[in-house]
Coordinates of C-alpha atoms in Angstrom, one line a residue:
M17 CA 15.6 11.1 24.2
S18 CA 13.1 11.9 21.6
H19 CA 10.9 9.1 20.2
P20 CA 10.0 8.8 16.5
K21 CA 6.5 9.7 15.6
N22 CA 4.0 7.1 14.5
Q23 CA 3.2 8.8 11.2
V24 CA 3.1 8.1 7.4
L25 CA 5.1 11.1 6.2
T26 CA 7.4 13.7 7.8
D27 CA 5.9 16.9 9.1
D28 CA 7.4 19.0 6.3
F29 CA 5.5 17.0 3.6
K30 CA 3.9 19.2 0.9
T31 CA 2.6 18.7 -2.6
S32 CA 2.8 20.9 -5.7
Q33 CA 0.5 23.9 -5.5
N34 CA 1.0 24.6 -9.2
F35 CA 1.6 22.0 -11.8
Y36 CA 3.1 24.5 -14.2
K37 CA 5.4 26.2 -11.8
S38 CA 6.7 22.8 -10.6
D39 CA 7.2 21.4 -14.2
L40 CA 10.7 22.5 -15.3
I41 CA 10.5 20.2 -18.3
L42 CA 7.4 21.8 -19.8
R43 CA 8.5 25.3 -18.8
D44 CA 11.9 24.9 -20.4
Y45 CA 10.4 23.5 -23.6
I46 CA 7.9 26.3 -24.0
N47 CA 10.7 28.9 -23.3
R48 CA 12.9 27.4 -26.1
H49 CA 10.4 26.4 -28.7
F50 CA 7.4 28.8 -28.5
T51 CA 7.3 32.2 -30.2
A52 CA 7.3 35.4 -28.2
Q53 CA 3.7 36.0 -29.2
A54 CA 2.6 32.6 -28.0
K55 CA 4.5 32.9 -24.7
Q56 CA 3.0 36.3 -24.1
F57 CA -0.5 35.0 -24.6
L58 CA 0.0 31.9 -22.6
D59 CA 2.2 32.9 -19.6
G60 CA -0.5 34.0 -17.2
K61 CA -3.0 31.3 -18.4
L62 CA -0.5 28.5 -17.9
N63 CA 0.3 29.7 -14.4
Q64 CA -3.3 30.1 -13.5
L65 CA -4.4 26.7 -14.9
G66 CA -1.4 25.0 -13.2
E67 CA -2.5 26.4 -9.9
V68 CA -6.1 25.5 -10.3
A69 CA -5.3 22.0 -11.6
A70 CA -3.1 21.2 -8.6
T71 CA -5.6 22.4 -6.0
H72 CA -9.4 23.0 -6.6
M73 CA -9.6 21.1 -9.9
D74 CA -8.0 18.0 -8.3
E75 CA -10.8 17.9 -5.7
L76 CA -13.5 18.4 -8.4
S77 CA -12.0 15.5 -10.4
Q78 CA -12.2 13.1 -7.5
K79 CA -15.8 14.0 -7.0
A80 CA -16.7 13.6 -10.7
D81 CA -15.0 10.2 -10.7
K82 CA -16.9 9.0 -7.7
N83 CA -20.2 10.5 -8.9
G84 CA -20.4 9.4 -12.6
P85 CA -23.0 10.3 -15.2
V86 CA -26.5 8.8 -15.0
L87 CA -28.8 8.1 -18.0
K88 CA -32.3 9.4 -17.6
K89 CA -34.4 7.5 -20.2
R90 CA -37.7 9.1 -19.5
N91 CA -39.3 11.9 -17.6
K92 CA -42.1 11.6 -15.1
L93 CA -44.7 11.7 -17.8
G94 CA -43.2 8.7 -19.6
E95 CA -41.8 10.7 -22.4
D96 CA -38.5 9.6 -23.9
I97 CA -35.8 12.2 -23.1
D98 CA -32.5 10.3 -23.2
E99 CA -30.6 12.9 -21.1
I100 CA -27.4 12.5 -19.2
E101 CA -27.3 13.8 -15.7
F102 CA -23.9 14.9 -14.3
H103 CA -22.6 15.8 -10.9
P104 CA -22.1 19.6 -10.5
S105 CA -18.3 19.0 -10.3
Y106 CA -18.4 17.9 -14.0
W107 CA -19.7 21.2 -15.1
D108 CA -17.3 23.1 -12.9
L109 CA -14.5 21.2 -14.6
M110 CA -16.0 22.1 -18.0
D111 CA -16.0 25.8 -17.0
I112 CA -12.3 25.6 -16.1
A113 CA -11.5 24.1 -19.5
A114 CA -13.4 26.7 -21.4
E115 CA -12.0 29.6 -19.3
S116 CA -8.4 28.4 -19.9
E117 CA -9.0 29.3 -23.6
M118 CA -7.6 26.1 -24.9
F119 CA -10.4 26.1 -27.5
Y120 CA -10.9 29.8 -27.9
L121 CA -7.3 30.4 -29.1
K122 CA -7.7 27.7 -31.8
Y123 CA -11.1 28.2 -33.2
H124 CA -12.7 31.4 -32.2
P125 CA -12.7 33.9 -35.2
E126 CA -11.0 36.5 -33.0
K127 CA -7.9 34.3 -32.4
K128 CA -7.5 31.4 -34.8
E129 CA -5.8 33.4 -37.6
A130 CA -3.5 35.1 -35.2
F131 CA -2.1 31.8 -33.9
L132 CA -2.1 29.7 -37.1
G133 CA 1.2 27.7 -37.1
K134 CA 1.4 27.5 -33.3
R135 CA -2.2 27.0 -32.1
H136 CA -2.0 23.3 -31.6
Q137 CA 1.0 23.4 -29.4
M138 CA -0.5 26.3 -27.4
G139 CA -3.7 24.3 -26.9
F140 CA -1.8 21.2 -25.9
A141 CA 0.3 23.1 -23.4
L142 CA -2.8 24.0 -21.5
G143 CA -4.3 20.6 -22.0
Q144 CA -1.4 18.8 -20.5
L145 CA -1.8 20.7 -17.3
Y146 CA -5.5 20.2 -17.3
A147 CA -5.2 16.4 -17.8
M148 CA -2.8 16.0 -14.9
S149 CA -5.9 16.4 -12.8
E150 CA -8.7 15.3 -15.0
L151 CA -8.1 12.6 -17.7
G152 CA -11.8 11.6 -18.0
Q153 CA -13.1 15.0 -19.3
Y154 CA -10.0 15.5 -21.4
C155 CA -11.7 13.0 -23.8
P156 CA -14.7 15.3 -24.5
H157 CA -12.2 18.2 -24.9
C158 CA -10.4 16.1 -27.5
M159 CA -13.6 15.4 -29.3
T160 CA -14.5 19.1 -29.2
D161 CA -11.2 20.0 -30.8
G162 CA -11.5 17.4 -33.5
A163 CA -15.1 18.3 -34.3
A164 CA -14.2 22.0 -34.5
Y165 CA -11.4 21.1 -36.9
L166 CA -13.6 19.2 -39.3
V167 CA -16.2 22.0 -39.2
E168 CA -13.5 24.5 -39.9
Q169 CA -12.1 22.5 -42.8
F170 CA -15.3 21.0 -44.4
A171 CA -18.5 22.7 -43.3
D172 CA -20.2 25.3 -45.4
K173 CA -19.8 29.0 -44.6
E174 CA -23.0 29.3 -42.7
D175 CA -22.3 26.4 -40.4
K176 CA -18.8 27.6 -39.8
K177 CA -20.0 31.0 -38.8
R178 CA -22.7 29.5 -36.5
L179 CA -20.7 26.7 -34.9
L180 CA -17.1 27.7 -34.5
P181 CA -17.7 30.5 -32.0
K182 CA -19.6 28.0 -29.9
L183 CA -16.9 25.3 -30.2
G184 CA -14.3 27.9 -29.4
A185 CA -16.2 29.6 -26.6
K186 CA -14.3 30.6 -23.4
E187 CA -17.4 30.4 -21.2
G188 CA -18.5 27.0 -20.0
N189 CA -22.2 27.8 -20.4
R190 CA -21.7 28.8 -24.0
L191 CA -19.3 26.0 -25.0
Y192 CA -20.5 23.4 -27.5
S193 CA -18.8 20.0 -27.0
G194 CA -18.0 17.6 -29.8
A195 CA -18.0 13.8 -30.3
M196 CA -17.0 11.2 -32.9
F197 CA -19.4 8.2 -33.3
L198 CA -17.2 5.8 -35.3
T199 CA -17.2 2.3 -33.8
E200 CA -19.9 -0.4 -34.4
K201 CA -20.4 -3.9 -33.1
S202 CA -19.6 -5.5 -36.4
G203 CA -16.5 -3.5 -37.1
G204 CA -14.5 -2.3 -34.0
S205 CA -11.2 -1.1 -35.4
D206 CA -12.3 -2.5 -38.8
V207 CA -14.3 0.5 -39.7
G208 CA -14.9 -0.8 -43.2
A209 CA -17.3 -3.4 -41.8
N210 CA -19.6 -0.7 -40.4
L211 CA -23.3 -1.0 -41.2
C212 CA -25.0 2.2 -40.1
T213 CA -26.7 3.7 -43.2
A214 CA -27.5 7.2 -44.5
E215 CA -30.3 7.9 -46.9
K216 CA -30.4 11.3 -48.7
I217 CA -33.3 13.6 -48.0
N218 CA -32.3 16.7 -49.9
G219 CA -29.0 18.1 -51.0
D220 CA -26.5 17.4 -48.2
E221 CA -29.1 16.3 -45.7
Y222 CA -29.5 12.6 -44.9
R223 CA -31.4 10.4 -42.4
L224 CA -29.2 8.0 -40.4
N225 CA -30.2 4.6 -39.1
G226 CA -28.2 2.0 -37.2
E227 CA -26.2 1.5 -34.0
K228 CA -22.9 2.9 -32.7
W229 CA -21.2 0.8 -30.1
F230 CA -18.7 3.2 -28.4
C231 CA -19.9 6.8 -28.2
S232 CA -17.7 8.8 -25.9
N233 CA -19.1 12.2 -24.8
V234 CA -22.5 11.0 -25.9
N235 CA -24.1 14.2 -24.7
A236 CA -22.2 16.3 -27.2
D237 CA -23.8 19.2 -29.1
V238 CA -21.9 18.5 -32.4
I239 CA -21.2 14.9 -33.4
M240 CA -19.2 13.5 -36.3
V241 CA -20.7 10.3 -37.6
L242 CA -19.6 7.7 -40.2
A243 CA -22.5 6.1 -42.1
R244 CA -22.8 4.0 -45.2
T245 CA -23.9 5.6 -48.4
G246 CA -22.3 2.8 -50.5
P247 CA -22.4 -1.0 -50.4
V248 CA -20.6 -2.9 -47.6
E249 CA -18.4 -4.5 -50.3
K250 CA -16.7 -1.2 -50.8
G251 CA -15.4 -1.1 -47.2
T252 CA -14.3 2.3 -46.1
R253 CA -15.0 3.7 -49.6
G254 CA -18.7 3.2 -49.0
L255 CA -18.6 5.4 -45.9
S256 CA -19.5 9.1 -45.8
L257 CA -19.1 11.6 -42.9
F258 CA -22.0 13.5 -41.4
L259 CA -22.4 16.4 -39.0
V260 CA -25.1 15.5 -36.6
E261 CA -26.3 18.2 -34.1
K262 CA -28.1 17.3 -30.9
E263 CA -30.8 19.9 -31.6
L264 CA -32.5 20.5 -35.0
P265 CA -33.0 24.0 -36.4
N266 CA -36.5 24.1 -34.9
D267 CA -35.0 23.5 -31.4
E268 CA -36.4 20.0 -31.3
R269 CA -34.2 17.1 -30.2
N270 CA -32.6 15.3 -33.1
P271 CA -34.0 11.7 -32.8
M272 CA -31.3 9.3 -31.4
E273 CA -31.7 6.8 -28.6
I274 CA -29.1 6.4 -25.9
I275 CA -29.4 2.6 -25.3
R276 CA -27.2 2.4 -22.2
L277 CA -24.1 4.0 -20.6
K278 CA -20.8 2.0 -20.7
D279 CA -19.7 0.8 -17.3
K280 CA -16.0 1.6 -17.8
L281 CA -12.9 0.7 -15.7
G282 CA -11.7 4.3 -15.7
V283 CA -12.4 7.8 -17.1
R284 CA -15.7 7.5 -15.3
S285 CA -16.4 11.2 -15.1
M286 CA -17.5 11.4 -18.7
A287 CA -20.4 9.5 -20.5
S288 CA -19.6 6.8 -23.0
A289 CA -22.7 5.0 -24.4
E290 CA -24.3 2.9 -27.1
V291 CA -26.5 4.9 -29.4
R292 CA -29.2 4.0 -32.0
F293 CA -29.9 6.4 -34.8
Q294 CA -33.6 6.4 -35.8
N295 CA -34.0 8.7 -38.8
T296 CA -31.5 11.0 -37.2
V297 CA -30.8 14.0 -39.4
G298 CA -27.2 14.5 -40.5
K299 CA -25.5 16.9 -42.9
R300 CA -22.8 15.4 -45.2
L301 CA -19.3 16.9 -45.0
G302 CA -17.2 16.4 -48.1
K303 CA -18.0 14.0 -50.9
E304 CA -19.9 10.7 -50.7
G305 CA -17.5 7.8 -50.1
E306 CA -14.7 10.0 -48.6
G307 CA -16.0 9.9 -45.0
F308 CA -13.2 7.8 -43.6
K309 CA -10.5 9.9 -45.3
I310 CA -12.0 13.0 -43.7
M311 CA -12.6 11.4 -40.3
A312 CA -9.0 10.3 -40.3
Q313 CA -8.0 14.0 -39.8
M314 CA -10.1 14.0 -36.6
I315 CA -8.5 10.7 -35.5
N316 CA -5.0 12.1 -36.0
I317 CA -6.0 15.0 -33.7
S318 CA -7.4 12.6 -31.1
R319 CA -4.3 10.5 -31.2
N320 CA -2.2 13.5 -30.3
Y321 CA -4.7 14.2 -27.4
N322 CA -4.1 10.6 -26.4
S323 CA -0.4 11.1 -26.4
V324 CA -0.6 14.3 -24.3
A325 CA -3.0 12.6 -21.9
A326 CA -0.4 9.8 -21.5
L327 CA 2.3 12.4 -20.7
A328 CA 0.0 14.1 -18.2
G329 CA -1.0 10.9 -16.3
N330 CA 2.6 9.7 -16.3
R331 CA 3.9 13.0 -15.1
R332 CA 1.3 13.2 -12.3
A333 CA 2.2 9.7 -11.1
I334 CA 6.0 10.4 -11.1
I335 CA 5.7 13.6 -9.1
E336 CA 3.1 12.1 -6.6
A337 CA 5.5 9.2 -5.9
W338 CA 8.6 11.6 -5.8
Q339 CA 6.9 13.9 -3.3
Y340 CA 5.7 11.0 -1.2
L341 CA 9.0 9.2 -1.0
N342 CA 10.9 12.3 -0.2
H343 CA 8.9 12.4 3.0
R344 CA 8.6 8.7 3.8
K345 CA 11.2 7.3 6.2
T346 CA 12.1 3.6 5.9
F347 CA 15.0 1.8 7.6
G348 CA 16.2 4.9 9.2
K349 CA 16.3 7.3 6.2
R350 CA 14.2 8.9 3.5
A351 CA 13.0 6.4 0.9
V352 CA 14.7 8.3 -1.9
E353 CA 18.0 7.8 -0.2
H354 CA 17.8 4.1 -1.0
A355 CA 19.7 3.2 -4.3
L356 CA 17.0 1.0 -5.7
I357 CA 14.4 3.7 -5.3
R358 CA 16.6 6.1 -7.2
E359 CA 17.3 3.5 -9.9
K360 CA 13.6 3.2 -10.5
F361 CA 13.1 6.9 -10.8
L362 CA 16.0 7.0 -13.2
E363 CA 14.1 4.6 -15.5
L364 CA 10.8 6.4 -15.1
G365 CA 12.2 9.9 -15.5
A366 CA 14.3 9.0 -18.5
K367 CA 11.4 7.3 -20.3
Y368 CA 9.1 10.2 -19.5
L369 CA 11.5 12.8 -20.8
A370 CA 12.1 10.8 -24.0
D371 CA 8.3 10.4 -24.5
F372 CA 7.8 14.1 -23.8
L373 CA 10.2 15.1 -26.6
L374 CA 8.7 12.5 -29.0
V375 CA 5.1 13.7 -28.4
W376 CA 6.0 17.4 -28.6
R377 CA 8.1 16.9 -31.7
G378 CA 4.9 15.6 -33.3
L379 CA 2.9 18.6 -32.1
R380 CA 5.5 20.9 -33.7
A381 CA 5.1 18.9 -36.9
M382 CA 1.3 19.3 -36.6
D383 CA 1.6 23.1 -36.6
A384 CA 4.3 23.3 -39.2
A385 CA 2.3 21.0 -41.6
E386 CA -0.7 23.2 -41.2
K387 CA 1.4 26.1 -42.5
G388 CA 2.3 24.1 -45.6
D389 CA 5.7 22.5 -44.7
E390 CA 5.7 19.3 -46.8
D391 CA 8.5 17.5 -44.9
E392 CA 6.7 18.1 -41.6
Q393 CA 3.5 16.8 -43.1
H394 CA 5.3 13.5 -44.0
L395 CA 6.9 13.4 -40.6
L396 CA 3.6 14.0 -38.9
R397 CA 2.0 11.0 -40.7
M398 CA 4.7 8.7 -39.1
I399 CA 5.2 10.3 -35.8
T400 CA 1.5 10.6 -34.8
P401 CA 0.8 6.8 -34.5
M402 CA 4.4 6.3 -33.2
A403 CA 4.0 8.7 -30.3
K404 CA 0.5 7.5 -29.5
W405 CA 1.6 3.9 -29.2
W406 CA 4.8 4.5 -27.2
S407 CA 3.6 7.2 -24.8
A408 CA 0.5 5.1 -23.9
E409 CA 2.5 1.9 -23.3
N410 CA 5.0 3.8 -21.1
A411 CA 2.3 5.7 -19.2
V412 CA 0.5 2.5 -18.1
Y413 CA 3.9 1.0 -17.0
G414 CA 4.9 4.3 -15.3
V415 CA 1.8 4.7 -13.3
R416 CA 1.8 1.1 -12.1
E417 CA 5.4 1.4 -11.0
C418 CA 4.7 4.6 -9.1
M419 CA 1.9 2.9 -7.3
E420 CA 4.2 0.2 -6.2
L421 CA 6.8 2.8 -5.1
M422 CA 4.2 4.3 -2.8
G423 CA 3.5 0.9 -1.3
G424 CA 0.1 0.2 0.3
N425 CA -1.0 3.8 0.3
G426 CA -0.5 3.9 -3.4
Y427 CA -3.3 1.3 -3.7
I428 CA -5.8 3.2 -1.5
E429 CA -8.6 5.3 -3.0
D430 CA -7.8 8.2 -0.7
F431 CA -4.8 8.9 -2.8
V432 CA -4.9 9.7 -6.5
M433 CA -2.9 6.7 -7.8
P434 CA -5.8 4.2 -8.1
K435 CA -7.8 6.7 -10.2
L436 CA -4.8 7.4 -12.3
L437 CA -4.2 3.7 -13.0
R438 CA -7.8 3.2 -14.0
D439 CA -7.8 6.2 -16.2
I440 CA -4.5 5.6 -17.9
N441 CA -5.3 2.1 -19.0
V442 CA -7.6 3.2 -21.7
L443 CA -4.9 5.1 -23.5
P444 CA -3.3 2.0 -25.2
I445 CA -6.8 1.2 -26.5
W446 CA -8.4 4.5 -27.5
E447 CA -7.8 5.7 -31.1
G448 CA -6.2 2.4 -32.2
S449 CA -4.8 -0.3 -30.0
G450 CA -1.1 -1.1 -30.1
N451 CA -1.3 -3.7 -32.9
I452 CA -3.6 -1.5 -35.0
I453 CA -1.1 1.3 -34.6
V454 CA 1.8 -0.9 -35.8
L455 CA -0.2 -1.6 -38.9
D456 CA -0.9 2.1 -39.4
M457 CA 2.8 2.8 -39.1
L458 CA 3.4 0.3 -41.8
R459 CA 0.8 2.1 -44.0
A460 CA 2.6 5.4 -43.2
T461 CA 5.8 4.0 -44.7
E462 CA 3.9 3.4 -47.9
K463 CA 2.0 6.7 -48.0
S464 CA 4.6 9.1 -46.8
R465 CA 8.4 9.8 -46.6
G466 CA 8.1 10.0 -42.8
L467 CA 10.3 6.9 -42.2
D468 CA 13.1 8.2 -44.4
I469 CA 12.9 11.6 -42.7
I470 CA 13.3 9.9 -39.3
F471 CA 16.2 7.9 -40.6
E472 CA 17.8 11.3 -41.7
M473 CA 17.2 12.9 -38.3
I474 CA 18.8 10.0 -36.5
E475 CA 21.8 10.1 -38.8
Q476 CA 22.2 13.9 -38.3
A477 CA 22.1 13.5 -34.5
A478 CA 24.6 10.6 -34.6
D479 CA 27.0 12.9 -36.6
Q480 CA 26.6 15.6 -33.9
S481 CA 27.2 13.3 -30.9
S482 CA 30.7 12.1 -30.2
E483 CA 29.5 10.1 -27.2
Y484 CA 26.5 8.3 -28.7
G485 CA 27.0 8.7 -32.4
G486 CA 28.7 5.3 -32.8
L487 CA 26.0 3.4 -31.1
M488 CA 23.2 5.2 -32.9
A489 CA 24.8 4.7 -36.3
E490 CA 25.4 1.0 -35.6
K491 CA 21.8 0.4 -34.5
L492 CA 20.3 2.5 -37.3
T493 CA 22.4 0.5 -39.9
K494 CA 20.9 -2.7 -38.6
I495 CA 17.4 -1.4 -38.6
K496 CA 17.7 -0.1 -42.2
T497 CA 19.1 -3.5 -43.3
I498 CA 16.2 -5.4 -41.7
W499 CA 13.7 -2.9 -43.1
K500 CA 15.1 -3.3 -46.6
D501 CA 14.8 -7.0 -46.3
I502 CA 11.2 -7.1 -45.1
S503 CA 9.9 -4.3 -47.3
T504 CA 10.3 -6.4 -50.4
L505 CA 8.7 -9.6 -48.9
N506 CA 5.4 -10.9 -50.1
D507 CA 4.9 -12.7 -46.8
R508 CA 2.7 -10.2 -44.9
D509 CA 2.8 -12.2 -41.7
K510 CA 6.5 -12.0 -41.5
V511 CA 6.5 -8.3 -42.3
E512 CA 4.0 -7.6 -39.5
A513 CA 5.8 -9.8 -37.0
T514 CA 9.1 -8.2 -37.7
A515 CA 7.8 -4.6 -37.9
K516 CA 6.8 -4.4 -34.2
P517 CA 10.2 -5.1 -32.6
L518 CA 11.8 -3.1 -35.4
F519 CA 9.6 0.0 -34.7
K520 CA 10.3 -0.3 -31.0
Q521 CA 14.1 0.0 -31.6
L522 CA 13.5 2.7 -34.1
I523 CA 11.5 4.8 -31.5
R524 CA 14.3 4.5 -28.9
L525 CA 16.8 5.6 -31.5
F526 CA 14.6 8.5 -32.6
Q527 CA 14.2 9.6 -29.0
M528 CA 17.9 9.5 -28.5
A529 CA 18.2 11.8 -31.6
L530 CA 15.7 14.2 -30.1
L531 CA 17.6 14.2 -26.8
V532 CA 20.9 14.8 -28.6
D533 CA 19.3 17.8 -30.3
E534 CA 17.8 19.2 -27.1
K535 CA 21.0 18.7 -25.2
Q536 CA 22.9 20.8 -27.8
T537 CA 20.4 23.6 -27.9
G538 CA 19.2 23.5 -24.3
N539 CA 22.4 22.7 -22.5
N540 CA 20.6 21.0 -19.7
K541 CA 22.1 18.0 -17.8
R542 CA 18.8 16.1 -17.7
F543 CA 19.1 15.3 -21.4
G544 CA 22.4 13.7 -20.8
I545 CA 21.1 11.6 -18.0
A546 CA 18.2 10.4 -20.2
L547 CA 20.6 9.7 -23.0
N548 CA 22.8 7.5 -20.8
Y549 CA 19.7 5.5 -19.7
L550 CA 18.3 5.0 -23.3
A551 CA 21.8 4.0 -24.5
S552 CA 22.0 1.4 -21.8
T553 CA 18.7 -0.2 -22.9
F554 CA 20.4 -1.5 -26.1
D555 CA 22.9 -3.5 -24.1
N556 CA 21.7 -6.7 -22.5
G557 CA 24.9 -7.4 -20.7
L558 CA 25.4 -7.1 -16.9
S559 CA 27.9 -4.6 -15.4
P560 CA 28.4 -2.9 -12.0
Q561 CA 26.0 0.1 -11.7
N562 CA 26.5 3.4 -9.9
P563 CA 23.2 4.8 -8.8
L564 CA 22.5 8.5 -9.3
E565 CA 22.4 11.0 -6.5
I566 CA 19.0 12.5 -5.3
G567 CA 19.9 15.8 -6.9
Q568 CA 20.5 14.2 -10.3
I569 CA 17.1 12.4 -10.2
E570 CA 15.4 15.7 -9.2
R571 CA 17.1 17.3 -12.2
L572 CA 16.0 14.5 -14.5
I573 CA 12.3 14.6 -13.6
G574 CA 12.3 18.4 -13.7
W575 CA 10.7 18.9 -10.3
E576 CA 10.6 22.1 -8.3
Y577 CA 8.5 23.0 -5.3

């Protein structure tokens, strides 16, 4: 008689050796929605990055997390240097990002024109795989992308020619990284209360003075800074945007003091700090007083990065838990053979798939809007904050639930789940916390036709679906009725209090519409499983439940060894 082994997992346990190869959802989406030119360029790069992210890069990420940046205020001679010292693993991770060409394909003069209209989706496809291993450094990459975009759109010809090849480099030692110094102690999310000042020197050059309270990627080469050229009473209309470089044209350091590094809960591999400008030289981008309007374009890019990071962290947690529980025996059988385990994966998988489609629909709108599609521009204005809010909320919940599914080992630092949980919790806060996002969605209804376009998309999907059309039409009618009632109110408190639960229901309906559309064009059963789950969330009544089979769950989460 053979005796059971005293072991955590079965002998045949294995993890993904390639995050792209094992991700049927991303692969299927790229296959159906990317152009032949984009797929040809990306195919080998996605496969290579997927393999590196699942293996070597994952080890580097753990080292960079445990050996965070250190601020060196002075050198041995007592001279102020304000330099950040990183563990070598940080620079190895930077090399991987540059060599993936996620920046090169978007901003380098050799490629950016060729991929206009698809470059953002291409960059985010690579970024999602990268962030499955390293969420911390994905923030500096976000800042680099955003800074490059503002240089591309608003810098003069000489600065574009000089900076874009560096911000779009595909070699880590040549890559310039970017940053956005926005937040101050007095303002927080209320940027109009910022106090940092800028005094004109000559032409577009200014001297900046004041403090910035949250400066992520503080060691950046190219920094976008909001500073006040008008009175505080003018709020955001008194702010202008400045391009600040770490080094001046004479190769001397641009004067700015790094006061201290932030001791963060997560994303510890990269440096966030407090900074004091002391006659720091900056070059104005755009007109005086239009700084926040211009900076908002970088914020919109960073919100999409936030959404993609949420997908990446959520996806990583789901597959870690799925792999683990397929090889964990409890009460005489594999853990995934228990109905309650499968019910939890049904919830997590359906929410993830719906969030994936929501985020990626926004990325499609981003590319289409850049090519001049007016409707997509209006949709983008609404869907960007919507996807940022929802994907972040669900990612925090999803990672926490996956940690619980793994039991005690999910809580142990030898496994990736604790790092994931620490990292993922910043996403509902970065680039506008949840309540700020709701207010921004309200502003989007006033400044764009995005809400009406979403209403139309839901109506079209309802007309196409015999199974879910009735429910979708009923819920949409109620939402539109309530929206009509509150949009004419003078009571702002009541509008805001009603908007949050209304937007939550709207997002679920919109996700159902996206699932209906994908089910018709993709003919994949996972969309039907997710639709069934989302439809059930509108019904609070109790009824007998039939748990899905293991194969159905595996199809839903799109997992393949």
